[in-house]
Coordinates of C-alpha atoms in Angstrom, one line a residue:
M1197 CA 12.4 -40.0 -54.8
A1198 CA 11.2 -37.1 -57.1
T1199 CA 12.0 -33.5 -56.4
T1200 CA 9.8 -30.4 -56.8
P1201 CA 10.9 -27.7 -59.2
D1202 CA 12.7 -25.8 -56.3
G1203 CA 14.7 -28.9 -55.5
A1204 CA 12.9 -30.1 -52.4
A1205 CA 12.2 -33.8 -51.9
H1206 CA 8.7 -34.9 -52.7
R1207 CA 7.1 -38.1 -51.5
P1208 CA 4.2 -39.4 -53.6
T1209 CA 0.8 -38.9 -52.1
A1210 CA -2.8 -39.8 -52.9
A1211 CA -3.3 -36.4 -54.3
D1212 CA -0.5 -36.8 -56.9
D1213 CA -2.7 -39.2 -58.9
L1214 CA -5.9 -37.2 -58.5
P1215 CA -7.4 -36.4 -61.9
I1216 CA -7.9 -32.6 -62.0
T1217 CA -9.3 -31.3 -65.2
L1218 CA -9.7 -27.6 -65.9
D1219 CA -12.0 -25.9 -68.4
R1220 CA -10.1 -22.9 -69.6
A1221 CA -13.1 -21.7 -71.6
A1222 CA -15.4 -21.6 -68.6
S1223 CA -16.3 -18.4 -66.8
T1224 CA -15.3 -19.9 -63.4
P1225 CA -11.8 -18.8 -62.5
L1226 CA -9.1 -21.6 -62.6
S1227 CA -8.3 -21.2 -58.9
A1228 CA -12.0 -21.8 -58.1
Q1229 CA -12.1 -24.9 -60.4
I1230 CA -9.0 -26.3 -58.6
A1231 CA -10.6 -25.7 -55.2
D1232 CA -13.8 -27.3 -56.4
R1233 CA -12.0 -30.4 -57.6
L1234 CA -10.1 -30.9 -54.4
R1235 CA -13.2 -30.2 -52.2
D1236 CA -15.2 -32.8 -54.2
A1237 CA -12.4 -35.3 -53.8
A1238 CA -12.4 -34.9 -50.1
A1239 CA -16.2 -35.0 -49.8
T1240 CA -16.5 -38.2 -51.8
G1241 CA -13.7 -40.0 -50.0
V1242 CA -11.1 -40.0 -52.9
L1243 CA -8.9 -38.0 -50.5
H1244 CA -8.8 -38.8 -46.8
R1245 CA -8.1 -36.8 -43.7
G1246 CA -4.3 -36.6 -43.3
D1247 CA -3.5 -36.9 -47.0
R1248 CA -0.7 -34.6 -48.0
L1249 CA -1.3 -32.4 -51.0
P1250 CA 1.3 -31.5 -53.6
S1251 CA 3.2 -28.3 -53.1
S1252 CA 1.6 -25.3 -54.9
R1253 CA 4.6 -25.2 -57.2
A1254 CA 4.4 -28.9 -58.1
L1255 CA 0.6 -28.8 -58.7
A1256 CA 0.9 -25.6 -60.8
L1257 CA 3.5 -27.4 -63.0
R1258 CA 1.3 -30.4 -63.5
L1259 CA -1.8 -28.4 -64.4
G1260 CA 0.1 -25.9 -66.5
V1261 CA -1.0 -22.8 -64.6
S1262 CA 0.8 -20.2 -62.6
R1263 CA 1.7 -20.9 -59.0
T1264 CA -0.5 -17.9 -58.0
V1265 CA -3.6 -19.8 -59.2
V1266 CA -2.9 -22.9 -57.1
T1267 CA -2.0 -20.7 -54.1
A1268 CA -5.3 -18.9 -54.4
A1269 CA -7.1 -22.3 -54.5
Y1270 CA -5.2 -23.5 -51.4
D1271 CA -5.9 -20.3 -49.6
Q1272 CA -9.7 -20.7 -50.2
L1273 CA -9.6 -24.3 -48.9
H1274 CA -7.6 -23.1 -45.9
A1275 CA -10.2 -20.5 -45.1
E1276 CA -13.0 -23.1 -45.4
G1277 CA -11.2 -25.4 -43.0
W1278 CA -10.4 -28.2 -45.5
L1279 CA -6.6 -27.7 -45.4
G1280 CA -3.9 -27.2 -42.8
G1281 CA -0.2 -26.6 -43.0
R1282 CA 2.6 -28.3 -41.0
H1283 CA 5.8 -26.3 -40.8
G1284 CA 8.5 -27.8 -42.9
S1285 CA 6.2 -30.7 -44.0
G1286 CA 3.6 -29.4 -46.4
T1287 CA -0.2 -29.0 -46.8
Y1288 CA -2.6 -31.6 -45.5
L1289 CA -6.3 -32.4 -45.7
T1290 CA -7.6 -31.8 -42.3
A1291 CA -11.4 -32.3 -42.7
A1292 CA -13.4 -34.9 -44.6
P1293 CA -17.0 -35.9 -43.9
R1294 CA -18.0 -39.6 -43.3
L1295 CA -19.7 -41.0 -46.3
A1296 CA -22.1 -43.1 -44.2
P1297 CA -22.7 -44.0 -40.6
E1298 CA -20.0 -46.3 -39.2
W1299 CA -21.1 -49.9 -39.4
S1300 CA -20.2 -52.8 -37.1
P1301 CA -21.5 -56.3 -37.4
A1302 CA -24.0 -57.6 -35.0
A1303 CA -22.5 -59.9 -32.4
S1304 CA -23.5 -63.6 -32.1
D1305 CA -22.5 -66.6 -30.0
A1306 CA -19.4 -67.2 -32.1
D1307 CA -18.6 -63.6 -33.1
E1308 CA -18.5 -61.6 -30.0
A1309 CA -17.0 -58.3 -29.1
T1310 CA -13.4 -58.6 -28.3
D1311 CA -13.8 -57.0 -24.9
L1312 CA -15.6 -60.1 -23.5
A1313 CA -13.8 -63.2 -22.3
D1314 CA -14.9 -65.8 -24.8
L1315 CA -16.3 -68.9 -23.2
A1316 CA -18.6 -69.7 -26.1
P1317 CA -18.1 -73.1 -27.9
G1318 CA -16.7 -73.5 -31.4
A1319 CA -13.4 -71.7 -31.1
P1320 CA -9.9 -73.1 -31.6
C1321 CA -7.1 -73.1 -29.1
V1322 CA -4.6 -70.9 -31.1
E1323 CA -2.4 -70.8 -28.0
A1324 CA -1.4 -74.5 -28.7
I1325 CA -0.1 -73.6 -32.2
D1326 CA 3.7 -73.8 -32.5
R1327 CA 4.5 -70.3 -33.8
A1328 CA 7.8 -71.3 -35.3
A1329 CA 6.1 -74.1 -37.3
W1330 CA 3.3 -71.7 -38.2
R1331 CA 5.6 -69.1 -39.6
R1332 CA 7.7 -71.7 -41.4
A1333 CA 4.6 -73.1 -43.1
W1334 CA 3.5 -69.7 -44.3
R1335 CA 6.9 -68.9 -45.7
A1336 CA 7.1 -72.2 -47.6
A1337 CA 3.5 -71.8 -48.9
A1338 CA 4.5 -68.4 -50.4
A1339 CA 7.5 -69.8 -52.2
P1340 CA 5.7 -71.2 -55.4
M1341 CA 4.5 -68.8 -58.1
P1342 CA 0.9 -67.6 -57.6
L1343 CA -1.8 -69.6 -59.3
V1344 CA -3.0 -68.5 -62.7
R1345 CA -6.2 -70.4 -62.5
R1346 CA -8.0 -71.9 -59.5
N1347 CA -8.0 -75.6 -59.1
R1348 CA -11.7 -76.2 -58.2
A1349 CA -11.0 -79.6 -56.6
G1350 CA -8.3 -78.1 -54.4
D1351 CA -4.5 -78.1 -54.4
P1352 CA -3.3 -81.7 -55.1
G1353 CA -0.8 -81.4 -52.3
Y1354 CA -3.5 -80.3 -49.9
R1355 CA -5.8 -83.1 -50.9
A1356 CA -3.0 -85.6 -50.5
A1357 CA -2.3 -84.2 -47.0
V1358 CA -6.0 -84.5 -46.0
A1359 CA -6.2 -88.1 -47.2
E1360 CA -3.1 -89.0 -45.2
H1361 CA -4.5 -87.1 -42.2
L1362 CA -7.8 -88.9 -42.3
L1363 CA -6.1 -92.3 -42.7
R1364 CA -3.7 -91.7 -39.8
H1365 CA -6.0 -89.9 -37.4
R1366 CA -9.5 -91.0 -38.3
G1367 CA -9.0 -94.4 -40.0
L1368 CA -10.6 -93.3 -43.3
G1369 CA -8.9 -94.9 -46.3
A1370 CA -9.7 -94.6 -49.9
S1371 CA -12.3 -97.3 -49.8
G1372 CA -15.0 -97.3 -52.5
G1373 CA -13.0 -94.9 -54.7
S1374 CA -14.1 -91.9 -52.7
A1375 CA -12.9 -88.5 -53.8
V1376 CA -11.3 -85.9 -51.6
L1377 CA -12.2 -82.2 -52.3
A1378 CA -11.0 -79.1 -50.7
T1379 CA -13.8 -76.8 -49.3
S1380 CA -14.1 -73.4 -47.7
G1381 CA -15.2 -75.0 -44.4
T1382 CA -18.2 -77.1 -43.2
S1383 CA -20.9 -74.5 -43.7
A1384 CA -19.7 -73.8 -47.2
A1385 CA -19.6 -77.5 -48.0
V1386 CA -23.2 -77.9 -46.7
S1387 CA -24.3 -75.0 -49.0
E1388 CA -22.6 -76.7 -52.0
L1389 CA -24.2 -80.1 -51.3
A1390 CA -27.6 -78.4 -50.9
A1391 CA -27.2 -76.6 -54.3
A1392 CA -25.4 -79.4 -56.2
V1393 CA -26.7 -82.7 -54.9
L1394 CA -30.0 -82.3 -53.1
P1395 CA -33.3 -81.8 -55.0
P1396 CA -34.8 -78.3 -54.9
G1397 CA -36.9 -77.9 -51.8
A1398 CA -35.7 -81.2 -50.4
A1399 CA -36.3 -82.2 -46.7
V1400 CA -33.2 -82.8 -44.6
A1401 CA -33.2 -84.3 -41.1
I1402 CA -31.0 -82.4 -38.7
E1403 CA -30.0 -82.9 -35.1
D1404 CA -32.0 -80.8 -32.6
P1405 CA -30.3 -79.1 -30.9
G1406 CA -27.6 -79.0 -33.5
Y1407 CA -25.1 -76.9 -35.4
R1408 CA -26.9 -73.7 -36.3
R1409 CA -24.5 -72.7 -39.0
A1410 CA -25.4 -75.8 -40.9
A1411 CA -29.1 -75.2 -40.3
G1412 CA -28.6 -71.7 -41.7
A1413 CA -26.8 -72.9 -44.8
F1414 CA -29.6 -75.4 -45.5
R1415 CA -32.3 -72.8 -45.1
A1416 CA -30.5 -70.3 -47.3
A1417 CA -30.5 -72.9 -50.0
G1418 CA -34.3 -73.4 -49.7
I1419 CA -34.0 -76.8 -47.9
E1420 CA -36.8 -77.8 -45.5
L1421 CA -35.4 -78.8 -42.1
V1422 CA -36.8 -81.7 -40.2
P1423 CA -35.6 -81.4 -36.6
I1424 CA -34.8 -84.8 -35.0
P1425 CA -34.2 -85.0 -31.2
V1426 CA -30.9 -86.2 -29.8
D1427 CA -30.3 -88.2 -26.7
D1428 CA -27.3 -89.5 -24.8
H1429 CA -26.3 -91.4 -28.0
G1430 CA -26.8 -88.7 -30.5
L1431 CA -29.3 -88.5 -33.3
R1432 CA -32.5 -90.5 -32.7
V1433 CA -32.4 -92.7 -35.8
D1434 CA -35.7 -94.4 -34.7
L1435 CA -37.5 -91.0 -35.2
L1436 CA -36.2 -90.4 -38.8
P1437 CA -39.2 -90.2 -41.2
D1438 CA -39.2 -91.6 -44.7
G1439 CA -39.0 -89.0 -47.4
V1440 CA -36.0 -87.0 -46.3
S1441 CA -33.3 -86.6 -48.9
A1442 CA -30.5 -86.4 -46.4
M1443 CA -29.6 -86.6 -42.7
Y1444 CA -27.0 -84.1 -41.2
C1445 CA -25.3 -85.3 -38.0
T1446 CA -22.2 -84.9 -35.9
P1447 CA -21.6 -88.5 -34.7
A1448 CA -18.1 -88.1 -33.3
H1449 CA -19.1 -85.5 -30.7
Q1450 CA -22.6 -84.3 -31.1
F1451 CA -22.8 -80.5 -31.2
P1452 CA -23.7 -79.1 -28.8
L1453 CA -24.6 -81.8 -26.3
G1454 CA -21.4 -83.8 -26.7
A1455 CA -22.7 -87.4 -27.2
R1456 CA -20.9 -90.0 -29.2
M1457 CA -23.0 -92.1 -31.5
P1458 CA -22.4 -95.8 -30.7
A1459 CA -21.7 -98.4 -33.3
E1460 CA -25.1 -100.0 -33.2
R1461 CA -26.9 -96.7 -33.9
R1462 CA -24.4 -95.9 -36.7
V1463 CA -25.3 -99.2 -38.4
R1464 CA -29.0 -98.4 -38.1
L1465 CA -28.4 -95.0 -39.6
V1466 CA -26.6 -96.5 -42.6
E1467 CA -29.3 -99.1 -43.1
F1468 CA -31.9 -96.3 -43.1
A1469 CA -30.0 -94.4 -45.7
R1470 CA -29.6 -97.4 -48.0
R1471 CA -33.3 -98.4 -47.6
T1472 CA -34.6 -94.9 -48.4
G1473 CA -32.0 -93.6 -50.8
A1474 CA -31.1 -90.7 -48.4
L1475 CA -27.6 -89.3 -48.1
I1476 CA -25.8 -89.1 -44.7
I1477 CA -23.9 -85.8 -44.2
E1478 CA -21.3 -86.6 -41.5
D1479 CA -19.8 -83.5 -39.9
D1480 CA -16.8 -84.8 -38.0
Y1481 CA -17.1 -82.1 -35.3
D1482 CA -14.3 -82.6 -32.7
G1483 CA -13.4 -85.9 -34.3
E1484 CA -9.7 -85.3 -33.8
L1485 CA -10.2 -84.2 -30.2
R1486 CA -11.0 -87.4 -28.4
Y1487 CA -8.8 -87.9 -25.3
D1488 CA -11.1 -90.1 -23.2
T1489 CA -11.1 -93.2 -25.5
A1490 CA -10.3 -94.2 -29.1
P1491 CA -12.8 -92.7 -31.6
L1492 CA -15.2 -95.0 -33.3
P1493 CA -14.8 -95.6 -37.1
L1494 CA -16.2 -92.8 -39.3
L1495 CA -19.6 -93.3 -40.9
A1496 CA -17.7 -92.7 -44.2
T1497 CA -15.6 -95.8 -43.4
L1498 CA -18.7 -97.9 -42.8
A1499 CA -20.7 -96.8 -45.8
P1500 CA -18.7 -94.7 -48.4
D1501 CA -21.6 -95.2 -50.9
V1502 CA -24.1 -93.2 -48.8
V1503 CA -22.0 -90.9 -46.6
V1504 CA -20.5 -87.5 -47.4
H1505 CA -17.8 -86.8 -44.8
L1506 CA -17.0 -83.2 -43.9
G1507 CA -14.1 -81.8 -41.9
T1508 CA -12.5 -78.4 -41.2
T1509 CA -9.3 -76.8 -39.8
S1510 CA -11.2 -74.0 -38.1
K1511 CA -11.4 -75.9 -34.8
I1512 CA -8.1 -77.7 -34.8
L1513 CA -6.0 -74.8 -36.0
T1514 CA -7.8 -71.5 -36.9
P1515 CA -10.6 -70.2 -39.1
A1516 CA -8.0 -67.9 -40.6
L1517 CA -7.1 -70.7 -43.0
G1518 CA -10.6 -70.8 -44.3
I1519 CA -10.4 -74.4 -45.5
G1520 CA -11.9 -77.8 -44.9
W1521 CA -12.5 -81.0 -46.8
L1522 CA -15.3 -83.2 -48.3
V1523 CA -14.9 -86.9 -48.9
A1524 CA -17.6 -88.5 -51.0
A1525 CA -18.5 -91.0 -53.7
P1526 CA -17.4 -89.9 -57.2
A1527 CA -20.9 -89.0 -58.3
V1528 CA -21.3 -86.5 -55.4
A1529 CA -17.9 -85.1 -55.9
D1530 CA -18.5 -84.6 -59.6
A1531 CA -21.8 -82.8 -58.9
V1532 CA -20.0 -80.4 -56.5
L1533 CA -17.3 -79.7 -59.0
A1534 CA -19.8 -79.1 -61.7
H1535 CA -21.6 -76.6 -59.4
R1536 CA -18.3 -74.8 -58.7
E1537 CA -17.5 -74.6 -62.4
H1538 CA -21.0 -73.3 -63.2
T1539 CA -20.9 -70.6 -60.4
G1540 CA -17.1 -69.8 -60.6
T1541 CA -16.7 -70.7 -56.9
G1542 CA -14.2 -72.8 -55.0
P1543 CA -11.9 -72.7 -51.9
A1544 CA -9.0 -70.3 -51.8
A1545 CA -5.6 -71.8 -52.2
A1546 CA -3.5 -70.0 -49.6
G1547 CA -4.8 -71.9 -46.5
Q1548 CA -4.5 -75.2 -48.4
L1549 CA -0.8 -74.6 -49.1
V1550 CA -0.2 -73.8 -45.5
L1551 CA -1.8 -77.0 -44.2
A1552 CA 0.0 -79.1 -46.8
E1553 CA 3.3 -77.6 -45.5
L1554 CA 2.4 -78.3 -41.8
A1555 CA 1.5 -81.9 -42.7
A1556 CA 4.6 -82.5 -44.9
H1557 CA 7.0 -81.8 -42.0
G1558 CA 5.0 -83.6 -39.3
D1559 CA 4.0 -80.3 -37.6
L1560 CA 0.2 -81.1 -38.0
A1561 CA 0.5 -84.4 -36.3
R1562 CA 2.6 -82.9 -33.5
H1563 CA 0.1 -80.1 -33.1
L1564 CA -2.8 -82.5 -32.7
R1565 CA -1.0 -84.5 -30.0
R1566 CA -0.3 -81.2 -28.2
L1567 CA -3.8 -80.0 -28.7
R1568 CA -5.4 -83.1 -27.2
R1569 CA -3.2 -82.9 -24.1
E1570 CA -4.1 -79.2 -23.7
M1571 CA -7.8 -79.8 -24.1
Q1572 CA -7.8 -82.6 -21.6
T1573 CA -6.1 -80.4 -19.1
R1574 CA -8.4 -77.5 -19.7
R1575 CA -11.5 -79.7 -19.4
A1576 CA -10.3 -80.9 -16.0
M1577 CA -10.0 -77.3 -15.0
V1578 CA -13.5 -76.5 -16.2
V1579 CA -15.2 -79.5 -14.5
A1580 CA -13.3 -78.9 -11.2
E1581 CA -14.4 -75.2 -11.1
L1582 CA -18.0 -76.0 -12.0
R1583 CA -18.2 -78.7 -9.4
R1584 CA -16.9 -76.3 -6.8
H1585 CA -20.1 -74.3 -7.4
G1586 CA -22.3 -77.4 -7.3
L1587 CA -22.7 -77.6 -11.1
G1588 CA -22.5 -80.6 -13.3
V1589 CA -21.8 -81.1 -17.0
I1590 CA -23.1 -83.4 -19.7
G1591 CA -21.4 -84.9 -22.7
D1592 CA -18.3 -87.1 -23.3
A1593 CA -14.9 -86.1 -22.0
A1594 CA -13.8 -84.9 -25.4
G1595 CA -13.7 -81.9 -27.6
S1596 CA -13.4 -78.3 -26.4
H1597 CA -16.6 -77.5 -24.7
V1598 CA -19.0 -78.8 -22.0
V1599 CA -22.8 -78.3 -21.5
V1600 CA -24.0 -77.0 -18.1
P1601 CA -27.7 -77.9 -17.8
L1602 CA -30.0 -75.4 -16.0
A1603 CA -33.5 -75.6 -14.7
S1604 CA -35.3 -73.3 -17.1
A1605 CA -35.1 -70.8 -20.0
T1606 CA -35.3 -68.0 -17.4
A1607 CA -32.3 -69.4 -15.5
E1608 CA -30.4 -69.7 -18.8
A1609 CA -31.0 -66.1 -19.9
A1610 CA -30.3 -64.8 -16.4
A1611 CA -26.9 -66.6 -16.1
V1612 CA -25.8 -65.5 -19.6
A1613 CA -26.8 -61.9 -19.0
A1614 CA -25.1 -61.9 -15.5
A1615 CA -21.9 -63.3 -17.0
E1616 CA -21.9 -60.7 -19.8
R1617 CA -22.2 -57.9 -17.3
R1618 CA -19.1 -59.2 -15.7
G1619 CA -17.2 -59.4 -18.9
V1620 CA -17.6 -63.1 -19.8
H1621 CA -19.5 -64.5 -22.8
L1622 CA -21.3 -67.8 -22.6
G1623 CA -23.1 -69.8 -25.3
R1624 CA -26.9 -70.2 -24.9
L1625 CA -28.4 -73.5 -25.8
D1626 CA -31.5 -71.9 -27.1
T1627 CA -29.7 -70.7 -30.2
H1628 CA -29.1 -74.3 -31.4
Y1629 CA -32.7 -75.5 -31.5
V1630 CA -34.8 -75.7 -34.7
G1631 CA -37.8 -77.3 -33.0
P1632 CA -39.3 -77.2 -29.5
R1633 CA -36.7 -76.8 -26.7
R1634 CA -36.1 -79.8 -24.4
L1635 CA -33.0 -78.8 -22.5
F1636 CA -31.9 -75.5 -21.0
G1637 CA -28.4 -74.4 -20.1
V1638 CA -25.2 -73.1 -21.6
A1639 CA -22.5 -74.5 -23.9
L1640 CA -19.2 -73.5 -22.3
G1641 CA -16.1 -73.5 -24.5
Y1642 CA -12.6 -73.6 -23.0
A1643 CA -10.4 -73.3 -26.1
A1644 CA -10.4 -69.6 -27.1
L1645 CA -8.8 -68.0 -24.0
P1646 CA -5.2 -68.2 -23.1
R1647 CA -4.9 -70.6 -20.1
A1648 CA -3.7 -67.7 -17.9
D1649 CA -7.1 -66.0 -18.5
L1650 CA -9.2 -69.1 -18.4
A1651 CA -9.2 -69.7 -14.7
A1652 CA -10.6 -66.2 -13.9
A1653 CA -13.3 -66.4 -16.6
L1654 CA -14.3 -69.8 -15.2
R1655 CA -14.7 -68.5 -11.7
T1656 CA -17.0 -65.8 -13.0
A1657 CA -19.0 -68.2 -15.1
G1658 CA -19.4 -70.6 -12.2
E1659 CA -20.7 -67.9 -9.9
C1660 CA -23.2 -66.7 -12.5
L1661 CA -24.4 -70.2 -13.4
A1662 CA -24.8 -71.2 -9.8
A1663 CA -26.7 -68.0 -8.8
P1664 CA -30.3 -68.7 -7.7

């Protein structure tokens, strides 16, 4: 630690590196120039409220002026209310204007204020994460030297871990020479496919209601959306029009209505894709979270030539990792990599290294087994509480949310507003439609809250949903 000229200890502060230039030929006194420079630094945010200024002796030595000059500058700023002294501590900046009005993001179904109990869908159950394994994985991920250049395909260890995960938990092998790429998540992968693979202005069929983040990603890329209704078996393949370049679907657990696409419909979807030359974008939403029955084979297993498979860690672990994966035929993978090279984009490495460590020691597999048991227990809690209020649910007994149908848009809006007034956030179905609405109600997630808080939030939700 440095010392001031009088021998006192001096801790480095933000003001120590402040560039203060003095014009000794100017008519303005040096003390006024110093005061002006410090005032400007505070007004522009270079210095902040609470920053400690150098002692008058230290600043005088640095600027090559007498201590009396600096003292006069400090006295002027004291008089104006910019500075304050603390006995035995030094001189501190006590006032600084805000540069702009304070900003906070607008809330949405998935990004709500933290003071509401979160019963919206799409959140992970972080309570199920083994904290010791989590910390161990982060420590191990930090051990290698940092990257010098980004691997645009993804860390090789991560891609190997994803391939093993898909083989063990989703039955997807390396058939057809498919390539595995790291992504920044499902929505980011959709954006990349829209930019790198689909023709400009292409039409894409999308489930309706469906995953609105994917819809937003397509729209942002200039893609025309063709909403296709869903029923108890998922996407209505019989309603697909010729001329679409791709179909986006969630066959494992349709989001948000929760249907599982049966084998016969999957075959018809593949036949449509091969006949028309369209691409199937399979978002494996909740694919790892089946606890009612064994999952059906992935579309990517049935037809690796026409299917791009997407997955993410944001629902099975946490969105904090910021990673997912894409499995596709080499031509599609090459196009995505070329797009990344051209734009300088690609997934960050840190989350990939963490997941690879979790997988390497078996912690990922143990987590998934624990998570399935937890979600099954929680779903039973949800269904029991809703039934107590005379409410039913739709969708398979899988995943981490249920849909509670209601009679009308008015009933939906009233229930959501009533719950929010009582501190509980519910997900409205109307936000997931692209075309005309066919069903009203809420999507109720049960993963985000600690189990100790879930029961109380469910009681409130049940009362609001059942209100006339």
